[in-house]
CSV table of C-alpha atoms in Angstrom, one decimal:
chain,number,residue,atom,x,y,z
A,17,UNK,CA,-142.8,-222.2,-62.8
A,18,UNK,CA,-140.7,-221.6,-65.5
A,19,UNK,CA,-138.5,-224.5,-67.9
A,20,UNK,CA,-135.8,-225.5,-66.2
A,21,UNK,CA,-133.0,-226.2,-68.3
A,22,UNK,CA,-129.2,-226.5,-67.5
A,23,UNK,CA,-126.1,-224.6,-69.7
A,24,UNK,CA,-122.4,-225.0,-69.8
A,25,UNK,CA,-120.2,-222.1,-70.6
A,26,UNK,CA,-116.4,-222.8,-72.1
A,27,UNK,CA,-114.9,-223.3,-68.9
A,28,UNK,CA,-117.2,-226.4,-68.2
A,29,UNK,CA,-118.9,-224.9,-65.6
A,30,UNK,CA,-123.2,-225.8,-64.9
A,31,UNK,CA,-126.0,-223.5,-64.7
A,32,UNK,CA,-129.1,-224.2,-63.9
A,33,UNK,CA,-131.1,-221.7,-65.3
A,34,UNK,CA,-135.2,-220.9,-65.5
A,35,UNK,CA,-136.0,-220.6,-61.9
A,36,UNK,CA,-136.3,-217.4,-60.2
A,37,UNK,CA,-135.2,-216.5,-56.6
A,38,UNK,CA,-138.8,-215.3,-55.9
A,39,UNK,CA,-140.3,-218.9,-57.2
A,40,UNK,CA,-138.1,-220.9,-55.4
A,41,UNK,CA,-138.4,-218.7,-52.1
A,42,UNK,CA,-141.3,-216.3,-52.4
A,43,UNK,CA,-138.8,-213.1,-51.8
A,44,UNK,CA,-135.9,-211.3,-53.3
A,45,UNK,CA,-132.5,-213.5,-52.3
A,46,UNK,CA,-131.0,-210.7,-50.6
A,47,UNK,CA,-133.3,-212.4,-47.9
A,48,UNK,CA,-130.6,-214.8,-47.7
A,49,UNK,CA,-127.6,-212.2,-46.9
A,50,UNK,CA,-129.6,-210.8,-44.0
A,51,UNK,CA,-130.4,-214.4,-42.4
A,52,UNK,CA,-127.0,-215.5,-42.7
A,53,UNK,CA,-125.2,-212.4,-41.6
A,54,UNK,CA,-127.6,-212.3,-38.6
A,55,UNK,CA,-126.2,-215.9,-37.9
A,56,UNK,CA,-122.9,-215.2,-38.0
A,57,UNK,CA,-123.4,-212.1,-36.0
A,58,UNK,CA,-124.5,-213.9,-32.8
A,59,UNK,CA,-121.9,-217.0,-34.0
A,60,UNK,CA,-118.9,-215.1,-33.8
A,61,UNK,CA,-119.0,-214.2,-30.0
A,62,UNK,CA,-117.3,-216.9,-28.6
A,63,UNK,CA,-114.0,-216.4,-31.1
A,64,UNK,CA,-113.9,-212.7,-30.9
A,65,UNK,CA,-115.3,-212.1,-27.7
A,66,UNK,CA,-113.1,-214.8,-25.7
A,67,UNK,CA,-110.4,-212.8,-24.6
A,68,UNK,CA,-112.6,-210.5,-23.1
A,69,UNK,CA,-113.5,-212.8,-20.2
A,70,UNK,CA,-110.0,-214.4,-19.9
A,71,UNK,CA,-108.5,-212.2,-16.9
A,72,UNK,CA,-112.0,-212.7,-15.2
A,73,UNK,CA,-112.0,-216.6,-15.6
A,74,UNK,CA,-108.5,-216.5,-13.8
A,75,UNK,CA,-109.6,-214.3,-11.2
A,76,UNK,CA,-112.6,-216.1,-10.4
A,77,UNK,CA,-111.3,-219.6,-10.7
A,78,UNK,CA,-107.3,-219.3,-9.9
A,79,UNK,CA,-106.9,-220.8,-13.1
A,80,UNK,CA,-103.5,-219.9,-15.0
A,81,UNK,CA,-103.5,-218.1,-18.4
A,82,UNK,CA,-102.2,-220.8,-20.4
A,83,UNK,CA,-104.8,-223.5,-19.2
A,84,UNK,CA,-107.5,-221.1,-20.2
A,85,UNK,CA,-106.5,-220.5,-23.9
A,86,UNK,CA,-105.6,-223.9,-24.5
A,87,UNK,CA,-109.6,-224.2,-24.0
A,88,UNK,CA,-109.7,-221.5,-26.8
A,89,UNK,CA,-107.5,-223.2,-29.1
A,90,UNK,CA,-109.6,-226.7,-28.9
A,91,UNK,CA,-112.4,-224.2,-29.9
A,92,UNK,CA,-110.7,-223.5,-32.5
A,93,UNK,CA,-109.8,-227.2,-33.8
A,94,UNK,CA,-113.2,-228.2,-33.3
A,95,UNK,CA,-115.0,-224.9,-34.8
A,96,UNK,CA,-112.7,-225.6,-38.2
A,97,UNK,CA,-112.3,-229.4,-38.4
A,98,UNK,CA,-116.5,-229.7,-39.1
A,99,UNK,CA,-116.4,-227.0,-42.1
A,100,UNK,CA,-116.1,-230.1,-44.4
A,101,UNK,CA,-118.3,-232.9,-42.7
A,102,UNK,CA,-121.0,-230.6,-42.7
A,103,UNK,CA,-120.3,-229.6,-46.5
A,104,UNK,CA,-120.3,-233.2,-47.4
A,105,UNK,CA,-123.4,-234.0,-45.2
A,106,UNK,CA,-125.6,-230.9,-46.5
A,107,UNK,CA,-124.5,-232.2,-50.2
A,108,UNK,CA,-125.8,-235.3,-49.5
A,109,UNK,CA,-129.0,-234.4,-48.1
A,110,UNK,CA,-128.6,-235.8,-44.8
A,111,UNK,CA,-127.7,-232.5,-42.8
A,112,UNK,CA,-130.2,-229.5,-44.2
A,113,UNK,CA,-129.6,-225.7,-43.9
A,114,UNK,CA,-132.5,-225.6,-40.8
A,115,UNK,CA,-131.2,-228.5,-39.1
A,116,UNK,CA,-127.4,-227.4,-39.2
A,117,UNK,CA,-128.9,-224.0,-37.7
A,118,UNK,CA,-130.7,-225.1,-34.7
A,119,UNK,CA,-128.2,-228.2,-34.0
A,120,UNK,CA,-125.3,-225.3,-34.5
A,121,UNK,CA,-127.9,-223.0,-32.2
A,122,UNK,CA,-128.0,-225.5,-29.3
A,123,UNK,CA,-124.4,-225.8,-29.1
A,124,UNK,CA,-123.5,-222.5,-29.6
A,125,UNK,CA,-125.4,-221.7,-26.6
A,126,UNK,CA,-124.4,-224.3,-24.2
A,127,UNK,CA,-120.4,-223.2,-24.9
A,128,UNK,CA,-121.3,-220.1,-23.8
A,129,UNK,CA,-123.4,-221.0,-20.6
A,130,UNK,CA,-120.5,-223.1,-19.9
A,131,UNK,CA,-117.9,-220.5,-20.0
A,132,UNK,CA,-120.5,-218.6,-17.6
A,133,UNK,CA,-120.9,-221.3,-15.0
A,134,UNK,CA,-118.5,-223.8,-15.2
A,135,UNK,CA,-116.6,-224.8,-12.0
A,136,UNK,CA,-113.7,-227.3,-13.6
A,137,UNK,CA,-111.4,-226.5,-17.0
A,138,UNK,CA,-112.8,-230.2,-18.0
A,139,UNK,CA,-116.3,-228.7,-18.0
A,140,UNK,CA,-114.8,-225.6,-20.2
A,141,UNK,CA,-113.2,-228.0,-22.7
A,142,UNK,CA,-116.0,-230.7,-23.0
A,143,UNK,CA,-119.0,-227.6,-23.1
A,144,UNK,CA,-116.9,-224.7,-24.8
A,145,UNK,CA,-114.1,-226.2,-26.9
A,146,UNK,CA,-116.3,-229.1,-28.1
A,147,UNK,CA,-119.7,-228.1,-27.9
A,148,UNK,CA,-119.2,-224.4,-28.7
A,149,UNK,CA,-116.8,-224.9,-31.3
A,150,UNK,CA,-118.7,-227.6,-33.1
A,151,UNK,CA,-122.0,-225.4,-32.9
A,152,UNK,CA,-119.8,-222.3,-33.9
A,153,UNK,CA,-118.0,-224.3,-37.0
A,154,UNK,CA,-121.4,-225.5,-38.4
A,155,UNK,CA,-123.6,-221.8,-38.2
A,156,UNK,CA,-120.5,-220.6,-39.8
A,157,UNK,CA,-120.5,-223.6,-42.7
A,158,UNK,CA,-124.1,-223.4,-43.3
A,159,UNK,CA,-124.2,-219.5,-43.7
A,160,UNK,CA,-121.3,-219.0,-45.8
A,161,UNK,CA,-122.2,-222.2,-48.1
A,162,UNK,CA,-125.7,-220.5,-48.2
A,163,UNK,CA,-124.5,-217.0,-49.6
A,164,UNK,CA,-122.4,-218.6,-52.0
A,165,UNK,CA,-124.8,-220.8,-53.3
A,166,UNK,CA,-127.8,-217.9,-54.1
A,167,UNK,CA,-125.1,-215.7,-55.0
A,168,UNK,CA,-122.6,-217.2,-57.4
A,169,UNK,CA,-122.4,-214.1,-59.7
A,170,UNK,CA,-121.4,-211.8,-56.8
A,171,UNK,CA,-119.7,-214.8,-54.4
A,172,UNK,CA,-117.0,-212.3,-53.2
A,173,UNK,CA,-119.3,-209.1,-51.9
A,174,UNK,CA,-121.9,-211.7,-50.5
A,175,UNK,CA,-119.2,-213.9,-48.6
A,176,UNK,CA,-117.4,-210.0,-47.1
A,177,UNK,CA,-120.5,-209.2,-45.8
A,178,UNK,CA,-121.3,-212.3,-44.0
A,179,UNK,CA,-117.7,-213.2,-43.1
A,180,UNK,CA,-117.5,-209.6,-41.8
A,181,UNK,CA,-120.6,-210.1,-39.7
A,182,UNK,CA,-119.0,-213.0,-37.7
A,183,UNK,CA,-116.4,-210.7,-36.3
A,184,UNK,CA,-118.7,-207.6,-35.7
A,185,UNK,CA,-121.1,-209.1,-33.9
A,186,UNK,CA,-118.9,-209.8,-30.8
A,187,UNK,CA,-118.0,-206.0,-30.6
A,188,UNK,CA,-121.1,-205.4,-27.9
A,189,UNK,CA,-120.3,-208.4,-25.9
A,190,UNK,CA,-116.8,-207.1,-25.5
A,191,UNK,CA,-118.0,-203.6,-24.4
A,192,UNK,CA,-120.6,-205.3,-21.6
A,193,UNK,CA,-117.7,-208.0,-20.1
A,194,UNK,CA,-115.5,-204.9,-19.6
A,195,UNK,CA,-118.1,-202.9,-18.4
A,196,UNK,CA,-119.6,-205.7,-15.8
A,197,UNK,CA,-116.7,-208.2,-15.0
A,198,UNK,CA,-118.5,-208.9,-11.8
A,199,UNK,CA,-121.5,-210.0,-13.5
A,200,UNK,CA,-119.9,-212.8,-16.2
A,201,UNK,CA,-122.5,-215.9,-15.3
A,202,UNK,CA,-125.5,-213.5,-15.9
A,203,UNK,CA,-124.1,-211.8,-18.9
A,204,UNK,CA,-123.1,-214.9,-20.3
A,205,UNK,CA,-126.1,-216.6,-19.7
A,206,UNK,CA,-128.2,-214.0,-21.2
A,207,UNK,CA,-125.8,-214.0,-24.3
A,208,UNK,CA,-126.7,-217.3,-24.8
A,209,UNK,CA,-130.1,-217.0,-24.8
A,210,UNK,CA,-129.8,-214.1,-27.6
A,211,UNK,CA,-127.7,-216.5,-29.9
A,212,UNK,CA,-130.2,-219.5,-29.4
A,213,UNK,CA,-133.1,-217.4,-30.5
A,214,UNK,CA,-131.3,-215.5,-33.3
A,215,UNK,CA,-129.4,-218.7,-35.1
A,216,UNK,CA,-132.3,-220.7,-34.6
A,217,UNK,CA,-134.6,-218.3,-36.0
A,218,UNK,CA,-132.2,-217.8,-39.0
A,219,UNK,CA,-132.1,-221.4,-39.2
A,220,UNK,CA,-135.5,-221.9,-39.7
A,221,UNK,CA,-135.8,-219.5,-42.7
A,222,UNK,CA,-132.7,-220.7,-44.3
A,223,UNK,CA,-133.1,-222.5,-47.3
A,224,UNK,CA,-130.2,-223.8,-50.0
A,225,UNK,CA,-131.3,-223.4,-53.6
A,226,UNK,CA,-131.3,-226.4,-56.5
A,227,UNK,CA,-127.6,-227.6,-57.5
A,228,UNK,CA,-126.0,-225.0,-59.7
A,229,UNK,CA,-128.6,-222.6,-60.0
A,230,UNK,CA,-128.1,-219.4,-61.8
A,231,UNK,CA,-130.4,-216.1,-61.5
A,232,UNK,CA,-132.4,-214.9,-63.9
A,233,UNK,CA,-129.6,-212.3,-64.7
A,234,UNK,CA,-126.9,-211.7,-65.7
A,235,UNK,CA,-126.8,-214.4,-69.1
A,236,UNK,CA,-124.2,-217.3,-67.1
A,237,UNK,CA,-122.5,-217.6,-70.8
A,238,UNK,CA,-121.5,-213.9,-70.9
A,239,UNK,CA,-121.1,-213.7,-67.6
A,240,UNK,CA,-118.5,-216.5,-67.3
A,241,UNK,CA,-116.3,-214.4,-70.6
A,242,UNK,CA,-116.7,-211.4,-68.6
A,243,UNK,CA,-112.9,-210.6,-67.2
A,244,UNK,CA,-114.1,-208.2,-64.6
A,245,UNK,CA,-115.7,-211.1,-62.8
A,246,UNK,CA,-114.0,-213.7,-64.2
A,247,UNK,CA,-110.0,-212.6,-63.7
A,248,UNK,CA,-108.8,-216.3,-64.0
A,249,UNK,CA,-111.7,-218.6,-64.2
A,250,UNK,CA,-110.4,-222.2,-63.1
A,251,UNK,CA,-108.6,-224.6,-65.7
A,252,UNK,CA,-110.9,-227.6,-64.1
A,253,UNK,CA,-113.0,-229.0,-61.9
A,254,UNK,CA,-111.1,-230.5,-58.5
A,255,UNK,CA,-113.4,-232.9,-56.4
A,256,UNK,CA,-112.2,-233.1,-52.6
A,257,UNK,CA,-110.4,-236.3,-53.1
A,258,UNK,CA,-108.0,-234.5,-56.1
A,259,UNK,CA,-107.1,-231.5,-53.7
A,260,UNK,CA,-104.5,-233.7,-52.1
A,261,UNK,CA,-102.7,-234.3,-55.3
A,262,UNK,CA,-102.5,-231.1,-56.4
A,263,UNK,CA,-98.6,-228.8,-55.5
A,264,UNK,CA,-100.8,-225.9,-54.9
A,265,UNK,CA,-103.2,-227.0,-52.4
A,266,UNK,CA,-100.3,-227.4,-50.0
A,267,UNK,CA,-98.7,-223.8,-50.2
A,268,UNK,CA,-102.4,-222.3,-49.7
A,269,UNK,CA,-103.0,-224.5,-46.7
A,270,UNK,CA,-99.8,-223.4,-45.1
A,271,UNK,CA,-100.8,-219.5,-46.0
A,272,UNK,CA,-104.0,-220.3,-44.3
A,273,UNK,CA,-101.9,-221.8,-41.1
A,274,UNK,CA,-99.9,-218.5,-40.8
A,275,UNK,CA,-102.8,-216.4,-41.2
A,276,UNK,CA,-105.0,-218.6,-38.8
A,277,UNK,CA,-102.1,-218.7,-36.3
A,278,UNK,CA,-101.6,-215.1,-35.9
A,279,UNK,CA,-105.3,-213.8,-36.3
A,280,UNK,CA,-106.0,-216.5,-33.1
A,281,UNK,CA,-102.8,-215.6,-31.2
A,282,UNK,CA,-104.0,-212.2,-30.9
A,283,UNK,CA,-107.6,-212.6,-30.0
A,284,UNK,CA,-106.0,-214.8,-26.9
A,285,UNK,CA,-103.0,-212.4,-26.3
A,286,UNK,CA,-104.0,-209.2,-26.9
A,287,UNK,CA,-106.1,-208.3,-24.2
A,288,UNK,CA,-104.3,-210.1,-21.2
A,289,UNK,CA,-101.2,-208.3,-23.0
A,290,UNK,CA,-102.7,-204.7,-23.2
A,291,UNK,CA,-104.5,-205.2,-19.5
A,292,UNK,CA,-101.6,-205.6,-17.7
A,293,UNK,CA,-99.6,-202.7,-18.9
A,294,UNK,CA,-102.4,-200.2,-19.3
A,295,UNK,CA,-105.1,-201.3,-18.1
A,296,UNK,CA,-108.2,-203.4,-18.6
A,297,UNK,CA,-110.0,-200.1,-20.2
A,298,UNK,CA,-107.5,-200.0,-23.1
A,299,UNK,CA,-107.5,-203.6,-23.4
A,300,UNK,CA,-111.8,-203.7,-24.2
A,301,UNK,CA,-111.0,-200.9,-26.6
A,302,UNK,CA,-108.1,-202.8,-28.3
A,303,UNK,CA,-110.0,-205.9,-28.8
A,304,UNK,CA,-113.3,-204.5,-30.0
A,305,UNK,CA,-111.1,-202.3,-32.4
A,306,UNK,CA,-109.8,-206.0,-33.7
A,307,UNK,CA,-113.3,-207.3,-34.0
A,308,UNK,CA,-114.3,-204.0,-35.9
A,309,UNK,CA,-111.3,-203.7,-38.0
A,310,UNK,CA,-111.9,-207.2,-39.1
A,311,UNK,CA,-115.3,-207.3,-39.5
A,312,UNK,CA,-114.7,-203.7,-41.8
A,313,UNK,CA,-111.9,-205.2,-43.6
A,314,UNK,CA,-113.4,-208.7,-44.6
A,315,UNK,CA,-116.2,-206.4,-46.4
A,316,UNK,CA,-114.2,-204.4,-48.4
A,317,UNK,CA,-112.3,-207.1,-49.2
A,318,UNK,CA,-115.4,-208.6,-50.7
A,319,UNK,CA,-115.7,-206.0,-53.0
A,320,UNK,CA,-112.0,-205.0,-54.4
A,321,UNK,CA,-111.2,-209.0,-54.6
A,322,UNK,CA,-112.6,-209.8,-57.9
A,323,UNK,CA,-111.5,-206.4,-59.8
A,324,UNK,CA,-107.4,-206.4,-58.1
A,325,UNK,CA,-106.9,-210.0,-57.7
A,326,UNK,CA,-106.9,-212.3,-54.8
A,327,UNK,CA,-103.6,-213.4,-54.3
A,328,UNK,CA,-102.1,-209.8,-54.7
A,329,UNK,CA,-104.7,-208.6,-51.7
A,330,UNK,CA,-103.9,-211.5,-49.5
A,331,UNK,CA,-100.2,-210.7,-50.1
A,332,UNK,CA,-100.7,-207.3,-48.9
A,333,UNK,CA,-103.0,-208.5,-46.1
A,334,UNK,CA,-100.5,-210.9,-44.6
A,335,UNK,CA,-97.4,-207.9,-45.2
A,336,UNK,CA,-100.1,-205.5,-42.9
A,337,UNK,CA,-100.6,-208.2,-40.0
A,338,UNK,CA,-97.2,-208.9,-39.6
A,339,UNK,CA,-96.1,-205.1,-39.2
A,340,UNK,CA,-99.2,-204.9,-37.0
A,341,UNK,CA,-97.6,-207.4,-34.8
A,342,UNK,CA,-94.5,-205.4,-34.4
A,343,UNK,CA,-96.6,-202.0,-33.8
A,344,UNK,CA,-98.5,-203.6,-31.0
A,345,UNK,CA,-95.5,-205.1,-29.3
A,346,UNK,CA,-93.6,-201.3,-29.6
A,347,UNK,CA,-96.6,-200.0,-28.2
A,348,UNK,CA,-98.0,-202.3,-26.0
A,349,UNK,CA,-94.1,-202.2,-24.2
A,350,UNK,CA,-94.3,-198.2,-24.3
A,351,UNK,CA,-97.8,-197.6,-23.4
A,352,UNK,CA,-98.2,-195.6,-26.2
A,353,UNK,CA,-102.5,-196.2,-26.6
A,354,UNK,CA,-102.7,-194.5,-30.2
A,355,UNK,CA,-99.8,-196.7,-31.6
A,356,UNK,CA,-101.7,-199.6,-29.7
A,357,UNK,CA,-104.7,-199.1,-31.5
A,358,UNK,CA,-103.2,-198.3,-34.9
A,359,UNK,CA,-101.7,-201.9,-34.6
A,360,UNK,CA,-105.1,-203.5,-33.8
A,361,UNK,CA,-106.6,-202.2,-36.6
A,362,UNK,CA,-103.9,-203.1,-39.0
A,363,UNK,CA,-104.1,-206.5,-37.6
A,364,UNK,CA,-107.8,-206.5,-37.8
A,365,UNK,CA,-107.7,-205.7,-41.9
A,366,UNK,CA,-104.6,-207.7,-41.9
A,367,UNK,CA,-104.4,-210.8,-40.8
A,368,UNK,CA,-108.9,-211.0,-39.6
A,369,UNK,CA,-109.7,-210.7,-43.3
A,370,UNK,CA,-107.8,-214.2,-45.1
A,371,UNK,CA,-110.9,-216.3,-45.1
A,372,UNK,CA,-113.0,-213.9,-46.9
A,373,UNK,CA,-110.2,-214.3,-50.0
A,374,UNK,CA,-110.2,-217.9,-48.9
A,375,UNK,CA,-113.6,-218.4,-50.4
A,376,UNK,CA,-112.7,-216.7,-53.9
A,377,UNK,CA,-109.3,-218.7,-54.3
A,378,UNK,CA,-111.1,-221.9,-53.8
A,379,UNK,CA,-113.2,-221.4,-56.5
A,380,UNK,CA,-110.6,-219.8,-58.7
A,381,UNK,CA,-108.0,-222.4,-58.2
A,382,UNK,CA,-109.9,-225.5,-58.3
A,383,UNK,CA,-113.5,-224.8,-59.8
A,384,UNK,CA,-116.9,-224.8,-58.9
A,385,UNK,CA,-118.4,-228.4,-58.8
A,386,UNK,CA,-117.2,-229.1,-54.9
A,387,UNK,CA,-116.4,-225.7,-53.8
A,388,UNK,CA,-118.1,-225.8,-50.5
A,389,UNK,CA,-116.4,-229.0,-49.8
A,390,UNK,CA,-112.9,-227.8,-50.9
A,391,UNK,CA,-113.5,-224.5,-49.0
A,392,UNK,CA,-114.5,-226.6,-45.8
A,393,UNK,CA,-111.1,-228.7,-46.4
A,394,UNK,CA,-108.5,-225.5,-46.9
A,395,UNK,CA,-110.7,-224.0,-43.9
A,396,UNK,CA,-109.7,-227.1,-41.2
A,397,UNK,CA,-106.3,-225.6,-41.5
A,398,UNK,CA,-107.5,-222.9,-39.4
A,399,UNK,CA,-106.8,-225.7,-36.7
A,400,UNK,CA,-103.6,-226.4,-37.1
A,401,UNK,CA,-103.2,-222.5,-37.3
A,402,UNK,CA,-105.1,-222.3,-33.7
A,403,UNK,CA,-102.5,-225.2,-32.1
A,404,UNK,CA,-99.7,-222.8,-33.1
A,405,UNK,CA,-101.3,-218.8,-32.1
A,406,UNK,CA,-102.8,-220.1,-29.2
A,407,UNK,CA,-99.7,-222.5,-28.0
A,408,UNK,CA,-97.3,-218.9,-28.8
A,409,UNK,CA,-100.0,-217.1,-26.5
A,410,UNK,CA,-100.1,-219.4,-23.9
A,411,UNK,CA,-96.3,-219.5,-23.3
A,412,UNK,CA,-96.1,-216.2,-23.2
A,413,UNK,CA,-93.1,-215.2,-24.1
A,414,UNK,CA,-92.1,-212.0,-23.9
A,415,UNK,CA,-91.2,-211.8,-27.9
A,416,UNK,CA,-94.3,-213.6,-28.7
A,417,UNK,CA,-95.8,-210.7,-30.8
A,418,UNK,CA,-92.2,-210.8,-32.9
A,419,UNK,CA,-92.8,-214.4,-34.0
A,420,UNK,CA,-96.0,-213.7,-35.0
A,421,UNK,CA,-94.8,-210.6,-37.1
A,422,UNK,CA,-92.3,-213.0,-38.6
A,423,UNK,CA,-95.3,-215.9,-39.1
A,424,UNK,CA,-97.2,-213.5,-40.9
A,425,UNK,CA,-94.5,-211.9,-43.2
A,426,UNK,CA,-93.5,-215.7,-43.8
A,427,UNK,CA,-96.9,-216.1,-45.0
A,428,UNK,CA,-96.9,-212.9,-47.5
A,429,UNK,CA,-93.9,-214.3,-49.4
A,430,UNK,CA,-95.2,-217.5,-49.4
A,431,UNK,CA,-98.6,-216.6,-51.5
A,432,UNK,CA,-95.7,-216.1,-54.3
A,433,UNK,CA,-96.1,-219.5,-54.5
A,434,UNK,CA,-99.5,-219.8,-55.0
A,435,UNK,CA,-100.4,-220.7,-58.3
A,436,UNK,CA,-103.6,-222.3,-60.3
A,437,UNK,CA,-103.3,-225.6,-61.0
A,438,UNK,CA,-102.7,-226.5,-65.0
A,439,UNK,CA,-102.0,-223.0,-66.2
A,440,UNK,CA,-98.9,-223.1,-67.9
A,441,UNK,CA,-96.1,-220.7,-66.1
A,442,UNK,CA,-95.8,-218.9,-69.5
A,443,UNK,CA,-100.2,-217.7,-68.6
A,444,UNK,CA,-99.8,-217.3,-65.3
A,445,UNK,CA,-101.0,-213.9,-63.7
A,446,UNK,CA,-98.4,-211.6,-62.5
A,447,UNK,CA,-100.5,-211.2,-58.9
């Protein structure tokens, strides 16, 4: 084993330095990209794949449309609201990377058995929203917080590809419920099986490495001066408790809200929406299309992020979902199925691809030394962001995808606002 020794650069930033990936886990790290994508891939069915089984639930159950997504948007609340327990658990040593995996594996799979056999929407809400979401919310925690941590010199392409994965990963589940509504228990049952065996198998690989550990190379020092990694490098350090004190913490939480809201108001909407106007062929396409687009999106993101900034992409982002809003109403009204699917896939790298930046503007804004704890607090907005989508979806109004336009272009010109804490306004970037 080599000396292990620990640097600062000028930003006040740690490195520990001396240890390779291969010493500390007997292969190359990239290891840890696969295991976590693969995670996230079978994660990410019961958000993206929900709608998909929505019109067969209320055929099979007489349930109405709005009871059914309100158990999607307490998904939602519970799948968000753990991101930062099970930050600060896994800091403290009491929650490890294997455990959170095959805890997060179990639960995962009894939402979905739930959603497959249950007879009562108290049995949906107590085994989907609760279990599912808590299992969902803590694969996703432990696989992003993973990446990030073995990968802190290329945080952004590392975080697209597993952040993409989450939404992918759903795209053959959605294909399958369309193809075989008549078979929902089985193939819901069997999808559970496939998540327990593939999360817990990633789980069990899974390992965090030492506090602040740095790869062999690049040199931390140099790479820290470097402006085409480092754009704006954080003024200081924000622990969790600071976040709330802190002007800008507040207008990236509400960004995250709008975002949230509208990415979730269409995964609950869109296919009930597009099913009942042309037909539930078109409406499979459209919401694999969203998956895909997302999943796509959230990868390239990953990679332009660093070099073009992250507040002028999620600007952009935001300005894309909210015409795609207004494209898929037009077309959805008109049954015009190319406009349709030109406004899925705008929303998909619109609106779908937020959280990816999410991870970079945490650590850009308020530093390094509790990022996966200030990422997991600026994440729980995502629940706020579900009470409003999925409440917009479940009225049902016939407008509903105008609001959401007007959410998400609220949110573009409110990421004007977003600025890092202690710069003075005279150094602040342009975008």
């Amino acid at each position: 084993m080599s000396q292990v020794r620990e640097l600062r650069d000028v930003y006040g930033r740690r490195y520990r330095v001396g240890e390779t990936d291969l010493e500390l886990l007997g292969r190359p790290r990239g290891r840890i990209t696969w295991l976590a994508a693969a995670g996230m891939l079978a994660a990410g069915v019961q958000q993206y794949g929900f709608g998909a089984i929505v019109p067969e639930l209320s055929r099979a159950h007489g349930w109405t449309f709005g009871a059914i997504v309100l158990t999607f948007a307490l998904w939602a609340v519970c799948q968000a609201g753990i991101a930062f327990p099970a930050a600060w658990l896994r800091e403290r040593g009491t929650l490890p990377a294997p455990a959170a995996m095959t805890l997060g594996a179990v639960l995962c799979a009894a939402g979905l058995v739930t959603l497959g056999r249950a007879g009562s929407l108290l049995t949906v809400f107590l085994g989907y929203s609760v279990l599912g979401g808590l299992g969902t919310g803590l694969v996703y925690a432990t696989c992003v917080g993973a990446v990030l941590a073995w990968f802190p010199d290329r945080s952004g392409p590392s975080a697209g590809v597993v952040s993409g994965a989450f939404a992918w990963g759903s795209v053959p589940f959605v294909v399958l419920a369309a193809l075989l509504p008549d078979v929902r228990p089985v193939l819901l049952d069997a999808t559970a099986a496939v998540v327990l065996v593939v999360i817990a198998g990633c789980g069990a690989l899974l390992r965090y490495p030492p506090r602040h550990w740095w790869p062999a190379t690049p040199e931390p020092r140099a790479w820290a001066l470097d402006r085409t990694h480092n754009r704006h490098p954080a003024i200081r350090h924000y622990r969790p408790a600071e976040l709330f004190r802190c002007g800008t913490t507040l207008a990236l939480y509400l960004v995250v809200v709008l975002a949230a809201a509208v990415l979730l108001f269409d995964l609950a909407y869109l296919a009930t929406f597009v099913a009942e106007r042309s037909g539930p062929g078109l409406a499979a396409a459209a919401l694999a299309l969203l998956a895909a687009a997302t999943g796509s999106g959230r990868l390239l993101i990953g990679r332009l992020a660093d070099r073009l900034g992250r507040r002028r992409i999620l600007r952009l982002a935001l300005l894309a979902g909210g015409i795609a809003q207004f494209v898929l109403y037009y077309s959805g009204e008109h049954r015009h199925a190319v406009g349709l699917l030109l406004g899925v896939t705008l929303a998909g790298l619109g609106n779908g691809c937020c959280y990816t930046l999410l991870v970079g503007l945490v650590r850009e804004y308020f530093g390094e030394e509790s990022a996966l704890q200030n990422f997991g607090i600026l994440y729980s907005a995502k629940a706020v962001g579900a009470v409003v989508g999925v409440g917009l979806a479940a009225v049902g109004l016939l407008g509903a995808f105008a609001v959401a336009g007007v959410l998400s272009l609220a949110g573009a010109l409110l990421t004007g606002r977003l600025t890092q804490p202690g710069r003075p306004k005279s150094l602040l970037p342009a975008a």
